[in-house]
Amino acid sequence: MQKPHSTVSSMFPPPPPDNTLIMDVINGYCDEITPNAIKEDGCAVCACLYPLSHLTNLLEAKVDLDILTMHGVTRKERFEQSDPITWSSDS
């Protein structure tokens, strides 16, 4: 046995939004796309880009990053693909 549909009084199409709602939507959008809200930086561990609001400043973090400078673990930055691969402890 099917239940009867509840009667919901809804108008279709809905009335246009009022000016207050339009202003709220525009202001909210503008707040969310400010440079500070959308600026990204690379993660020190995985190098993926994340919003700055999701990252922790390494200078403030209490993390031992010495493992990243051990020979055979980390390579020095290369600026060109043709640059030789050198390890962090190489001279």
Tab-separated table of C-alpha atoms in Angstrom:
chain	number	residue	atom	x	y	z
A	1	MET	CA	0.000	0.000	0.000
A	2	GLN	CA	1.414	3.360	-1.005
A	3	LYS	CA	1.385	6.347	1.264
A	4	PRO	CA	-0.373	9.361	-0.113
A	5	HIS	CA	1.942	12.181	-1.113
A	6	SER	CA	2.134	14.865	1.471
A	7	THR	CA	0.851	18.145	0.269
A	8	VAL	CA	3.641	20.647	0.174
A	9	SER	CA	2.714	24.090	-0.881
A	10	SER	CA	5.496	25.086	-3.208
A	11	MET	CA	5.322	27.529	-6.020
A	12	PHE	CA	7.014	26.725	-9.254
A	13	PRO	CA	8.864	28.579	-10.500
A	14	PRO	CA	9.944	30.181	-7.240
A	15	PRO	CA	9.844	33.937	-6.941
A	16	PRO	CA	13.065	35.805	-7.839
A	17	PRO	CA	15.500	36.419	-4.963
A	18	ASP	CA	15.239	39.696	-3.123
A	19	ASN	CA	18.063	42.244	-3.104
A	20	THR	CA	19.232	41.210	0.383
A	21	LEU	CA	19.790	37.606	-0.708
A	22	ILE	CA	21.583	38.740	-3.860
A	23	MET	CA	23.880	40.982	-1.770
A	24	ASP	CA	24.588	38.141	0.683
A	25	VAL	CA	25.511	35.762	-2.136
A	26	ILE	CA	27.786	38.304	-3.838
A	27	ASN	CA	29.481	39.332	-0.576
A	28	GLY	CA	30.006	35.700	0.432
A	29	TYR	CA	31.528	34.916	-2.961
A	30	CYS	CA	33.836	37.935	-2.777
A	31	ASP	CA	34.971	36.934	0.734
A	32	GLU	CA	35.799	33.404	-0.454
A	33	ILE	CA	37.920	34.458	-3.431
A	34	THR	CA	40.192	36.997	-1.778
A	35	PRO	CA	43.901	36.348	-2.396
A	36	ASN	CA	44.398	35.301	1.238
A	37	ALA	CA	41.531	32.789	1.004
A	38	ILE	CA	42.716	31.096	-2.199
A	39	LYS	CA	46.503	31.341	-1.891
A	40	GLU	CA	48.231	27.945	-1.978
A	41	ASP	CA	51.682	26.675	-1.110
A	42	GLY	CA	53.503	23.386	-1.375
A	43	CYS	CA	53.526	20.863	1.429
A	44	ALA	CA	57.041	20.270	2.800
A	45	VAL	CA	56.401	16.528	2.999
A	46	CYS	CA	54.569	15.597	-0.205
A	47	ALA	CA	54.989	18.791	-2.308
A	48	CYS	CA	51.276	18.884	-3.163
A	49	LEU	CA	49.582	22.272	-3.246
A	50	TYR	CA	47.206	23.066	-0.382
A	51	PRO	CA	45.449	26.251	0.765
A	52	LEU	CA	47.600	28.146	3.255
A	53	SER	CA	44.825	27.809	5.802
A	54	HIS	CA	45.436	24.017	5.842
A	55	LEU	CA	49.227	24.232	6.262
A	56	THR	CA	51.401	24.675	9.335
A	57	ASN	CA	54.406	26.966	9.225
A	58	LEU	CA	57.545	24.817	9.488
A	59	LEU	CA	59.257	27.439	11.628
A	60	GLU	CA	56.477	27.050	14.208
A	61	ALA	CA	56.121	23.255	13.931
A	62	LYS	CA	57.901	21.018	16.390
A	63	VAL	CA	58.948	18.455	13.767
A	64	ASP	CA	62.351	16.830	13.244
A	65	LEU	CA	63.060	17.064	9.519
A	66	ASP	CA	66.620	15.684	9.714
A	67	ILE	CA	65.491	12.483	7.996
A	68	LEU	CA	64.966	14.555	4.859
A	69	THR	CA	68.647	15.500	4.652
A	70	MET	CA	70.113	11.993	4.929
A	71	HIS	CA	72.143	10.666	1.996
A	72	GLY	CA	70.060	8.457	-0.243
A	73	VAL	CA	66.786	9.953	0.933
A	74	THR	CA	66.683	13.439	-0.538
A	75	ARG	CA	68.141	14.851	-3.696
A	76	LYS	CA	69.170	18.455	-4.192
A	77	GLU	CA	66.906	20.628	-6.279
A	78	ARG	CA	67.481	20.535	-10.018
A	79	PHE	CA	66.578	23.584	-12.068
A	80	GLU	CA	66.796	21.904	-15.460
A	81	GLN	CA	66.059	18.327	-16.496
A	82	SER	CA	69.640	18.084	-17.783
A	83	ASP	CA	71.134	19.017	-14.363
A	84	PRO	CA	72.928	16.088	-12.711
A	85	ILE	CA	71.265	14.319	-9.801
A	86	THR	CA	73.109	15.079	-6.571
A	87	TRP	CA	72.187	13.923	-3.075
A	88	SER	CA	71.688	16.243	-0.134
A	89	SER	CA	74.974	15.223	1.522
A	90	ASP	CA	77.045	15.496	-1.723
A	91	SER	CA	79.305	18.509	-2.064
